[in-house]
Amino acid sequence: MPRFDRSHTDDLAAYIKASPTPYHACAEAGRRLEAAGFERLDETGEWQLEVGGYYTVRDGSIIAWRVNDPDIDGFRIFGAHTDTPAFKVKPRPDTGSAGWKQIAVEVYGGVPHQTWLDRDLSVAGRLVMRDGREVLVHVDRPLLRVPRLAIHLDRGVNEGQKLNAQSQLTPIWGLGQPRDGEFLEFIAAEAGVDANDVFGHDLFTVALDEPAYLGKDEELFAAWRLDNLTSTHAGIAALIAAEDTGANVPVLASFNYEEVGSMTYSGAQSPFLETVLRRLLADDFEAYARTIAASAMMSSDTGNAVHPNYPEKHEPGHRPIPGGGPMIKVSANQRYASGAEEQALFRRSAEKAGIPWQTYVNRNDIPGGTTIGPISGTQLGILTVDVGLPILSMHSARELCGAEDPGLLADLALGLFTH
Ligand code: ZN
């Protein structure tokens, strides 16, 4: 029997299933927000902002907020990202070899190649039409596979093997001679549009395995895209619940393109968030400067839980474990934004939420990754703390976390919005 209320994690599983790409993650977030009374604003429209909940979407990034009191004191921003390492379909996908039809793909972000082999995969993404309309497509059934070479033909497979990303990761999707245009005709038909009107596409491979609870006591949870839909989903849940924030405006900002460096017109390095925040203050610079100085941001992303088979890879005094709650990520070199003021911000939020928490620090000889916290904090000049959920198998086609932790992360986000 599970020892905790599963409703949040069950809901996360549903969100992940509905969100195979950043575009779907924004659409599903929007659907949930609208069901809670939020209104979608178009960036090209004129914004009349009254008390209420709002959101806007740009190119796979979403910013949502609610004004509970029209005299805005500060912003409390929960940041996340919507994208995940995967394979992206090339502009001319139809290829093949030796009697097989294949799909040409590019590597998007830091993909551990081996985890994508011998899995049932599919494709999802967006099509942009001749008239500028964007159409989402999600083929929710097995379509592709990157087949492993049999062990008999590759006796060195267990001695470590490097795969060539150009020639050895190309998925198969059928037998016969490839025909130019066939794949996009298929995708257009799946989307219910005319292939001749598809003028652009962003299509990614999708890992189809269902999210699942693991272990004797089902205290673990496995799914694709835990990094970083757990944070996006936690932010949505907290924002919907954040009715009591006084003059602080709670904001969820979840960006596309984090896994490839955030440098796009919609990524964390873009002016997207700043533009939205300025519009909330009618572009009054004095009011904006005052409000930013009184604001705080929590950038949430997954982090590495201690691995039982490789404990030596982790800093001995700071070893987060699934089930122990969200962690603050500390780095003297500011790969994570977490100095003393930021640590106190984290502690206040966790205390308000009444949740357990942990601390993550990289080993000095293993520098580790970074995330949107230092980027957004620098861009906006807002006090920013990096937090996250400890997981195993980061960037794998199936990641693993503590089953209770996603709900604790949502509690932390609500603690940020309301402390
Ligand atoms: Zn991430």
Tab-separated table of C-alpha atoms and ligand atoms in Angstrom:
chain	number	residue	atom	x	y	z
A	1	MET	CA	0.000	0.000	0.000
A	2	PRO	CA	1.313	3.469	-0.811
A	3	ARG	CA	2.089	5.503	2.315
A	4	PHE	CA	1.018	8.836	0.895
A	5	ASP	CA	-1.695	10.478	-1.173
A	6	ARG	CA	-0.892	9.704	-4.796
A	7	SER	CA	-3.180	12.245	-6.388
A	8	HIS	CA	-0.407	14.728	-7.283
A	9	THR	CA	1.890	12.092	-8.822
A	10	ASP	CA	-1.027	10.433	-10.676
A	11	ASP	CA	-1.829	13.860	-12.095
A	12	LEU	CA	1.843	14.339	-13.071
A	13	ALA	CA	1.674	11.018	-14.969
A	14	ALA	CA	-1.361	12.315	-16.889
A	15	TYR	CA	0.452	15.611	-17.617
A	16	ILE	CA	3.528	13.775	-18.925
A	17	LYS	CA	1.416	11.540	-21.173
A	18	ALA	CA	-0.328	14.577	-22.649
A	19	SER	CA	2.947	16.488	-23.106
A	20	PRO	CA	5.440	14.661	-25.365
A	21	THR	CA	6.964	17.962	-26.609
A	22	PRO	CA	7.336	21.555	-25.316
A	23	TYR	CA	4.426	22.594	-27.561
A	24	HIS	CA	2.147	19.978	-26.043
A	25	ALA	CA	3.387	20.834	-22.526
A	26	CYS	CA	2.273	24.453	-23.082
A	27	ALA	CA	-1.067	23.414	-24.619
A	28	GLU	CA	-1.838	21.026	-21.756
A	29	ALA	CA	-0.750	23.631	-19.176
A	30	GLY	CA	-3.055	26.133	-20.876
A	31	ARG	CA	-5.942	23.674	-20.838
A	32	ARG	CA	-5.469	23.101	-17.101
A	33	LEU	CA	-5.112	26.809	-16.353
A	34	GLU	CA	-8.232	27.694	-18.359
A	35	ALA	CA	-10.180	25.019	-16.497
A	36	ALA	CA	-9.154	26.886	-13.332
A	37	GLY	CA	-10.395	30.225	-14.721
A	38	PHE	CA	-7.160	31.599	-16.221
A	39	GLU	CA	-7.369	33.557	-19.463
A	40	ARG	CA	-4.981	33.190	-22.418
A	41	LEU	CA	-3.451	36.455	-23.639
A	42	ASP	CA	-1.976	36.878	-27.102
A	43	GLU	CA	1.335	38.780	-27.077
A	44	THR	CA	0.187	40.765	-30.118
A	45	GLY	CA	-2.969	41.961	-28.352
A	46	GLU	CA	-3.487	44.828	-25.922
A	47	TRP	CA	-3.445	43.633	-22.311
A	48	GLN	CA	-6.041	44.994	-19.887
A	49	LEU	CA	-4.877	43.459	-16.637
A	50	GLU	CA	-7.307	43.208	-13.798
A	51	VAL	CA	-7.438	40.882	-10.817
A	52	GLY	CA	-7.396	37.330	-12.194
A	53	GLY	CA	-5.252	34.593	-13.716
A	54	TYR	CA	-3.555	34.855	-17.121
A	55	TYR	CA	-1.041	33.080	-19.335
A	56	THR	CA	0.758	33.553	-22.605
A	57	VAL	CA	2.717	31.140	-24.814
A	58	ARG	CA	5.686	31.758	-27.106
A	59	ASP	CA	7.331	28.999	-29.151
A	60	GLY	CA	7.113	26.211	-26.570
A	61	SER	CA	7.622	28.476	-23.534
A	62	ILE	CA	4.799	29.465	-21.192
A	63	ILE	CA	4.440	32.271	-18.653
A	64	ALA	CA	1.395	32.232	-16.345
A	65	TRP	CA	0.529	34.448	-13.402
A	66	ARG	CA	-2.302	35.611	-11.227
A	67	VAL	CA	-2.987	39.078	-9.865
A	68	ASN	CA	-4.677	38.740	-6.485
A	69	ASP	CA	-4.236	42.413	-5.528
A	70	PRO	CA	-3.931	45.202	-8.161
A	71	ASP	CA	-1.259	47.079	-6.106
A	72	ILE	CA	1.669	44.860	-7.056
A	73	ASP	CA	4.513	44.701	-4.491
A	74	GLY	CA	6.732	42.044	-6.066
A	75	PHE	CA	6.888	38.967	-8.259
A	76	ARG	CA	7.425	35.466	-6.926
A	77	ILE	CA	8.577	33.497	-9.951
A	78	PHE	CA	8.826	29.718	-10.197
A	79	GLY	CA	10.995	28.844	-13.205
A	80	ALA	CA	11.261	25.554	-15.091
A	81	HIS	CA	11.742	24.192	-18.602
A	82	THR	CA	9.510	22.352	-21.056
A	83	ASP	CA	12.060	20.578	-23.280
A	84	THR	CA	13.880	17.256	-22.962
A	85	PRO	CA	16.814	15.672	-24.797
A	86	ALA	CA	15.526	13.518	-27.676
A	87	PHE	CA	15.983	13.048	-31.408
A	88	LYS	CA	14.599	15.650	-33.774
A	89	VAL	CA	13.356	14.758	-37.253
A	90	LYS	CA	15.502	16.314	-39.988
A	91	PRO	CA	13.960	18.567	-42.667
A	92	ARG	CA	14.099	15.747	-45.266
A	93	PRO	CA	13.343	12.699	-43.112
A	94	ASP	CA	12.940	9.894	-45.644
A	95	THR	CA	16.020	7.733	-45.814
A	96	GLY	CA	16.828	4.038	-45.729
A	97	SER	CA	19.346	1.283	-46.133
A	98	ALA	CA	19.461	-2.367	-47.179
A	99	GLY	CA	15.702	-2.733	-47.655
A	100	TRP	CA	14.635	-0.745	-44.568
A	101	LYS	CA	12.764	2.546	-44.414
A	102	GLN	CA	14.313	4.937	-41.895
A	103	ILE	CA	13.831	8.443	-40.531
A	104	ALA	CA	16.763	10.852	-40.469
A	105	VAL	CA	17.134	12.500	-37.052
A	106	GLU	CA	19.380	15.027	-35.298
A	107	VAL	CA	20.408	14.791	-31.666
A	108	TYR	CA	18.629	17.435	-29.516
A	109	GLY	CA	20.452	18.149	-26.242
A	110	GLY	CA	22.427	15.729	-24.063
A	111	VAL	CA	20.983	12.352	-25.067
A	112	PRO	CA	22.507	9.204	-23.490
A	113	HIS	CA	22.305	7.201	-26.724
A	114	GLN	CA	22.024	3.714	-25.240
A	115	THR	CA	18.760	4.422	-23.390
A	116	TRP	CA	16.932	5.047	-26.664
A	117	LEU	CA	17.817	1.667	-28.189
A	118	ASP	CA	15.302	-1.187	-28.599
A	119	ARG	CA	12.341	0.858	-27.351
A	120	ASP	CA	8.957	1.458	-28.922
A	121	LEU	CA	9.157	5.070	-30.032
A	122	SER	CA	6.814	7.465	-31.694
A	123	VAL	CA	6.808	11.024	-32.981
A	124	ALA	CA	5.136	14.223	-31.832
A	125	GLY	CA	5.567	17.930	-32.381
A	126	ARG	CA	4.121	20.840	-34.287
A	127	LEU	CA	3.507	21.740	-37.886
A	128	VAL	CA	3.432	25.357	-39.021
A	129	MET	CA	1.149	25.812	-41.992
A	130	ARG	CA	1.273	28.010	-45.091
A	131	ASP	CA	-1.101	30.486	-43.390
A	132	GLY	CA	0.991	30.621	-40.163
A	133	ARG	CA	-1.363	28.376	-38.187
A	134	GLU	CA	0.320	25.963	-35.759
A	135	VAL	CA	-1.026	22.398	-35.592
A	136	LEU	CA	0.057	19.919	-32.908
A	137	VAL	CA	0.549	16.268	-33.800
A	138	HIS	CA	1.034	13.308	-31.475
A	139	VAL	CA	1.181	9.790	-32.909
A	140	ASP	CA	0.346	7.917	-29.714
A	141	ARG	CA	1.303	4.402	-30.800
A	142	PRO	CA	4.531	2.536	-31.672
A	143	LEU	CA	6.037	3.844	-34.901
A	144	LEU	CA	9.845	3.798	-34.708
A	145	ARG	CA	12.723	1.875	-33.225
A	146	VAL	CA	16.492	2.270	-33.055
A	147	PRO	CA	17.539	-1.390	-33.141
A	148	ARG	CA	20.594	-2.561	-31.247
A	149	LEU	CA	23.177	-4.691	-33.050
A	150	ALA	CA	22.870	-8.304	-31.825
A	151	ILE	CA	25.491	-9.322	-29.269
A	152	HIS	CA	26.771	-12.087	-31.607
A	153	LEU	CA	27.704	-9.437	-34.162
A	154	ASP	CA	29.171	-7.141	-31.558
A	155	ARG	CA	31.086	-9.177	-28.990
A	156	GLY	CA	32.493	-6.011	-27.419
A	157	VAL	CA	29.067	-4.615	-26.511
A	158	ASN	CA	29.533	-5.139	-22.762
A	159	GLU	CA	33.030	-3.654	-22.849
A	160	GLY	CA	31.637	-0.227	-23.670
A	161	GLN	CA	30.570	0.909	-27.085
A	162	LYS	CA	30.372	4.311	-28.722
A	163	LEU	CA	27.550	4.866	-31.203
A	164	ASN	CA	27.981	7.143	-34.193
A	165	ALA	CA	25.143	9.690	-33.992
A	166	GLN	CA	25.007	10.155	-37.760
A	167	SER	CA	25.020	6.520	-38.869
A	168	GLN	CA	24.044	4.272	-35.935
A	169	LEU	CA	21.064	6.006	-34.309
A	170	THR	CA	18.748	6.263	-37.318
A	171	PRO	CA	15.314	4.817	-36.429
A	172	ILE	CA	13.561	2.307	-38.675
A	173	TRP	CA	9.850	2.640	-39.437
A	174	GLY	CA	9.190	-0.004	-42.081
A	175	LEU	CA	10.377	-2.146	-44.919
A	176	GLY	CA	10.957	-1.291	-48.554
A	177	GLN	CA	12.383	1.576	-50.543
A	178	PRO	CA	12.177	5.010	-48.920
A	179	ARG	CA	10.154	7.556	-50.884
A	180	ASP	CA	10.848	11.277	-50.551
A	181	GLY	CA	7.916	12.989	-48.787
A	182	GLU	CA	6.333	9.801	-47.412
A	183	PHE	CA	6.992	10.506	-43.728
A	184	LEU	CA	5.675	14.062	-43.766
A	185	GLU	CA	2.603	12.933	-45.755
A	186	PHE	CA	1.974	10.393	-42.999
A	187	ILE	CA	2.423	13.003	-40.251
A	188	ALA	CA	0.171	15.496	-42.074
A	189	ALA	CA	-2.539	12.832	-42.382
A	190	GLU	CA	-2.201	12.081	-38.650
A	191	ALA	CA	-2.640	15.800	-37.952
A	192	GLY	CA	-5.597	16.039	-40.335
A	193	VAL	CA	-3.962	18.591	-42.641
A	194	ASP	CA	-2.803	18.696	-46.265
A	195	ALA	CA	0.920	17.897	-46.548
A	196	ASN	CA	1.277	20.549	-49.289
A	197	ASP	CA	0.329	23.210	-46.736
A	198	VAL	CA	2.914	22.116	-44.136
A	199	PHE	CA	5.621	24.780	-44.433
A	200	GLY	CA	7.641	23.917	-41.306
A	201	HIS	CA	7.930	21.214	-38.665
A	202	ASP	CA	9.431	20.562	-35.222
A	203	LEU	CA	9.016	16.801	-34.697
A	204	PHE	CA	10.679	14.767	-31.952
A	205	THR	CA	10.954	11.111	-30.995
A	206	VAL	CA	8.721	10.081	-28.092
A	207	ALA	CA	9.402	7.291	-25.568
A	208	LEU	CA	6.087	5.467	-25.259
A	209	ASP	CA	6.466	3.538	-21.982
A	210	GLU	CA	3.683	4.385	-19.507
A	211	PRO	CA	4.694	6.169	-16.289
A	212	ALA	CA	4.729	3.646	-13.414
A	213	TYR	CA	5.256	3.226	-9.667
A	214	LEU	CA	8.102	0.885	-8.677
A	215	GLY	CA	9.239	-1.080	-5.652
A	216	LYS	CA	7.691	-3.241	-2.946
A	217	ASP	CA	6.096	-0.188	-1.355
A	218	GLU	CA	5.745	1.639	-4.684
A	219	GLU	CA	7.806	4.508	-3.309
A	220	LEU	CA	9.556	5.143	-6.636
A	221	PHE	CA	8.127	6.632	-9.827
A	222	ALA	CA	9.513	6.137	-13.356
A	223	ALA	CA	8.685	8.128	-16.476
A	224	TRP	CA	10.156	9.924	-19.461
A	225	ARG	CA	10.521	13.740	-19.174
A	226	LEU	CA	10.624	13.927	-15.370
A	227	ASP	CA	13.330	16.465	-16.318
A	228	ASN	CA	11.646	18.841	-16.281
A	229	LEU	CA	7.899	18.341	-16.477
A	230	THR	CA	7.901	17.610	-12.714
A	231	SER	CA	8.812	21.281	-12.165
A	232	THR	CA	6.480	22.647	-14.862
A	233	HIS	CA	3.606	20.585	-13.452
A	234	ALA	CA	4.455	21.560	-9.844
A	235	GLY	CA	4.405	25.226	-10.877
A	236	ILE	CA	1.001	24.908	-12.564
A	237	ALA	CA	-0.484	23.145	-9.521
A	238	ALA	CA	0.957	25.748	-7.119
A	239	LEU	CA	-0.178	28.676	-9.258
A	240	ILE	CA	-3.736	27.350	-9.418
A	241	ALA	CA	-3.683	26.942	-5.615
A	242	ALA	CA	-2.061	30.359	-4.930
A	243	GLU	CA	-5.192	32.352	-4.109
A	244	ASP	CA	-3.715	33.953	-1.011
A	245	THR	CA	-0.541	35.843	-1.986
A	246	GLY	CA	-1.483	39.410	-0.962
A	247	ALA	CA	0.292	41.993	-3.128
A	248	ASN	CA	2.818	39.485	-4.485
A	249	VAL	CA	2.162	38.202	-7.995
A	250	PRO	CA	2.923	34.476	-8.314
A	251	VAL	CA	4.386	33.619	-11.741
A	252	LEU	CA	5.195	30.335	-13.468
A	253	ALA	CA	7.799	30.673	-16.270
A	254	SER	CA	8.654	27.444	-18.046
A	255	PHE	CA	11.034	27.807	-20.977
A	256	ASN	CA	11.757	25.816	-24.094
A	257	TYR	CA	15.354	25.221	-25.295
A	258	GLU	CA	16.991	24.822	-21.845
A	259	GLU	CA	18.654	21.619	-23.003
A	260	VAL	CA	20.378	23.403	-25.902
A	261	GLY	CA	21.551	26.569	-24.122
A	262	SER	CA	18.407	28.780	-23.910
A	263	MET	CA	19.528	31.165	-26.690
A	264	THR	CA	16.374	31.567	-28.777
A	265	TYR	CA	13.662	34.242	-28.994
A	266	SER	CA	11.597	32.286	-26.450
A	267	GLY	CA	14.327	30.760	-24.236
A	268	ALA	CA	15.520	31.781	-20.779
A	269	GLN	CA	18.141	34.098	-22.351
A	270	SER	CA	15.460	35.976	-24.305
A	271	PRO	CA	13.552	39.046	-23.085
A	272	PHE	CA	10.282	37.015	-22.970
A	273	LEU	CA	9.906	37.025	-19.170
A	274	GLU	CA	11.088	40.608	-18.742
A	275	THR	CA	8.650	41.783	-21.421
A	276	VAL	CA	5.722	40.083	-19.674
A	277	LEU	CA	6.692	41.495	-16.251
A	278	ARG	CA	7.033	45.029	-17.672
A	279	ARG	CA	3.610	44.769	-19.259
A	280	LEU	CA	2.106	43.838	-15.885
A	281	LEU	CA	3.315	47.238	-14.658
A	282	ALA	CA	2.213	49.104	-17.806
A	283	ASP	CA	5.910	49.662	-18.674
A	284	ASP	CA	6.304	52.184	-15.808
A	285	PHE	CA	10.095	51.958	-15.282
A	286	GLU	CA	10.197	53.357	-11.750
A	287	ALA	CA	7.482	50.911	-10.660
A	288	TYR	CA	9.269	48.089	-12.500
A	289	ALA	CA	12.650	48.769	-10.837
A	290	ARG	CA	10.995	48.946	-7.390
A	291	THR	CA	9.027	45.757	-7.975
A	292	ILE	CA	12.006	43.802	-9.330
A	293	ALA	CA	14.054	44.794	-6.270
A	294	ALA	CA	11.310	43.295	-4.082
A	295	SER	CA	10.967	40.126	-6.192
A	296	ALA	CA	12.366	36.618	-5.942
A	297	MET	CA	12.710	33.649	-8.264
A	298	MET	CA	13.044	29.930	-7.670
A	299	SER	CA	14.483	28.058	-10.648
A	300	SER	CA	13.453	24.421	-10.416
A	301	ASP	CA	15.019	21.537	-12.323
A	302	THR	CA	15.908	17.930	-11.685
A	303	GLY	CA	19.226	17.083	-10.026
A	304	ASN	CA	21.230	13.958	-9.367
A	305	ALA	CA	20.138	11.721	-6.496
A	306	VAL	CA	22.954	9.643	-5.007
A	307	HIS	CA	23.424	6.499	-7.138
A	308	PRO	CA	23.845	3.318	-5.056
A	309	ASN	CA	26.253	1.793	-7.589
A	310	TYR	CA	28.386	4.925	-7.912
A	311	PRO	CA	28.262	6.724	-4.529
A	312	GLU	CA	31.852	7.907	-5.116
A	313	LYS	CA	30.579	10.194	-7.903
A	314	HIS	CA	28.774	12.314	-5.305
A	315	GLU	CA	29.989	14.839	-2.731
A	316	PRO	CA	30.182	12.765	0.481
A	317	GLY	CA	28.475	15.349	2.723
A	318	HIS	CA	25.665	16.204	0.292
A	319	ARG	CA	23.926	13.152	-1.101
A	320	PRO	CA	20.240	13.721	-1.847
A	321	ILE	CA	18.041	10.647	-1.909
A	322	PRO	CA	14.562	10.132	-3.432
A	323	GLY	CA	11.841	10.557	-0.814
A	324	GLY	CA	13.795	13.188	1.105
A	325	GLY	CA	12.074	16.168	-0.481
A	326	PRO	CA	13.283	18.872	-2.889
A	327	MET	CA	16.881	20.010	-2.758
A	328	ILE	CA	18.601	23.347	-2.893
A	329	LYS	CA	21.477	23.280	-5.395
A	330	VAL	CA	24.521	25.146	-4.171
A	331	SER	CA	27.570	26.097	-6.253
A	332	ALA	CA	30.294	28.542	-5.214
A	333	ASN	CA	30.996	29.193	-8.902
A	334	GLN	CA	27.329	30.063	-9.490
A	335	ARG	CA	26.580	27.226	-11.864
A	336	TYR	CA	23.572	27.187	-9.574
A	337	ALA	CA	22.358	30.508	-8.180
A	338	SER	CA	22.345	29.835	-4.433
A	339	GLY	CA	24.214	32.209	-2.121
A	340	ALA	CA	23.231	33.090	1.447
A	341	GLU	CA	20.218	35.269	0.588
A	342	GLU	CA	19.031	32.608	-1.826
A	343	GLN	CA	19.464	29.861	0.766
A	344	ALA	CA	17.332	31.866	3.195
A	345	LEU	CA	14.666	32.339	0.509
A	346	PHE	CA	14.612	28.562	0.011
A	347	ARG	CA	14.394	27.907	3.757
A	348	ARG	CA	11.508	30.373	4.183
A	349	SER	CA	9.603	28.698	1.335
A	350	ALA	CA	10.242	25.171	2.690
A	351	GLU	CA	9.312	26.226	6.216
A	352	LYS	CA	6.045	27.763	5.011
A	353	ALA	CA	5.331	24.545	3.050
A	354	GLY	CA	6.243	22.364	6.045
A	355	ILE	CA	8.268	19.922	3.919
A	356	PRO	CA	11.567	18.040	4.291
A	357	TRP	CA	14.437	19.229	2.079
A	358	GLN	CA	18.028	18.383	1.136
A	359	THR	CA	21.161	20.083	-0.159
A	360	TYR	CA	23.049	19.275	-3.347
A	361	VAL	CA	26.656	20.262	-4.051
A	362	ASN	CA	28.833	18.912	-6.866
A	363	ARG	CA	32.176	17.289	-6.123
A	364	ASN	CA	34.998	19.766	-6.785
A	365	ASP	CA	36.432	17.382	-9.383
A	366	ILE	CA	33.089	16.759	-11.189
A	367	PRO	CA	31.663	20.155	-12.190
A	368	GLY	CA	28.158	18.972	-13.247
A	369	GLY	CA	25.544	20.823	-15.292
A	370	THR	CA	23.790	24.126	-14.992
A	371	THR	CA	20.203	25.303	-15.522
A	372	ILE	CA	18.062	28.391	-16.135
A	373	GLY	CA	18.552	29.923	-12.651
A	374	PRO	CA	21.806	31.794	-13.285
A	375	ILE	CA	20.561	32.831	-16.756
A	376	SER	CA	17.202	34.264	-15.657
A	377	GLY	CA	18.653	35.761	-12.468
A	378	THR	CA	21.312	37.579	-14.498
A	379	GLN	CA	18.874	38.605	-17.220
A	380	LEU	CA	16.327	40.126	-14.815
A	381	GLY	CA	18.481	41.154	-11.871
A	382	ILE	CA	16.192	39.192	-9.541
A	383	LEU	CA	17.310	37.233	-6.468
A	384	THR	CA	17.195	33.626	-7.721
A	385	VAL	CA	17.621	30.283	-5.992
A	386	ASP	CA	18.188	26.960	-7.779
A	387	VAL	CA	16.185	24.034	-6.471
A	388	GLY	CA	15.207	20.650	-7.783
A	389	LEU	CA	14.076	17.122	-7.490
A	390	PRO	CA	16.645	14.343	-6.962
A	391	ILE	CA	16.367	11.751	-9.743
A	392	LEU	CA	18.367	8.866	-11.206
A	393	SER	CA	19.046	8.304	-14.918
A	394	MET	CA	18.827	11.988	-15.842
A	395	HIS	CA	18.182	12.519	-19.575
A	396	SER	CA	17.446	8.823	-20.072
A	397	ALA	CA	14.338	7.851	-22.042
A	398	ARG	CA	13.031	6.689	-18.632
A	399	GLU	CA	14.038	8.548	-15.476
A	400	LEU	CA	13.380	7.654	-11.837
A	401	CYS	CA	12.391	9.702	-8.780
A	402	GLY	CA	10.774	9.287	-5.375
A	403	ALA	CA	7.009	8.905	-5.849
A	404	GLU	CA	6.162	11.463	-3.160
A	405	ASP	CA	8.731	14.093	-4.192
A	406	PRO	CA	6.783	15.746	-7.077
A	407	GLY	CA	4.019	16.697	-4.624
A	408	LEU	CA	6.583	18.077	-2.160
A	409	LEU	CA	8.035	20.201	-4.983
A	410	ALA	CA	4.563	21.649	-5.675
A	411	ASP	CA	4.258	22.398	-1.946
A	412	LEU	CA	7.619	24.200	-2.102
A	413	ALA	CA	6.415	26.293	-5.054
A	414	LEU	CA	3.284	27.238	-3.109
A	415	GLY	CA	5.555	28.070	-0.139
A	416	LEU	CA	7.484	30.465	-2.441
A	417	PHE	CA	4.270	32.095	-3.618
A	418	THR	CA	2.758	32.507	-0.144
A	419	HIS	CA	5.462	32.889	2.516
B	1	ZN	ZN	16.479	19.928	-16.733
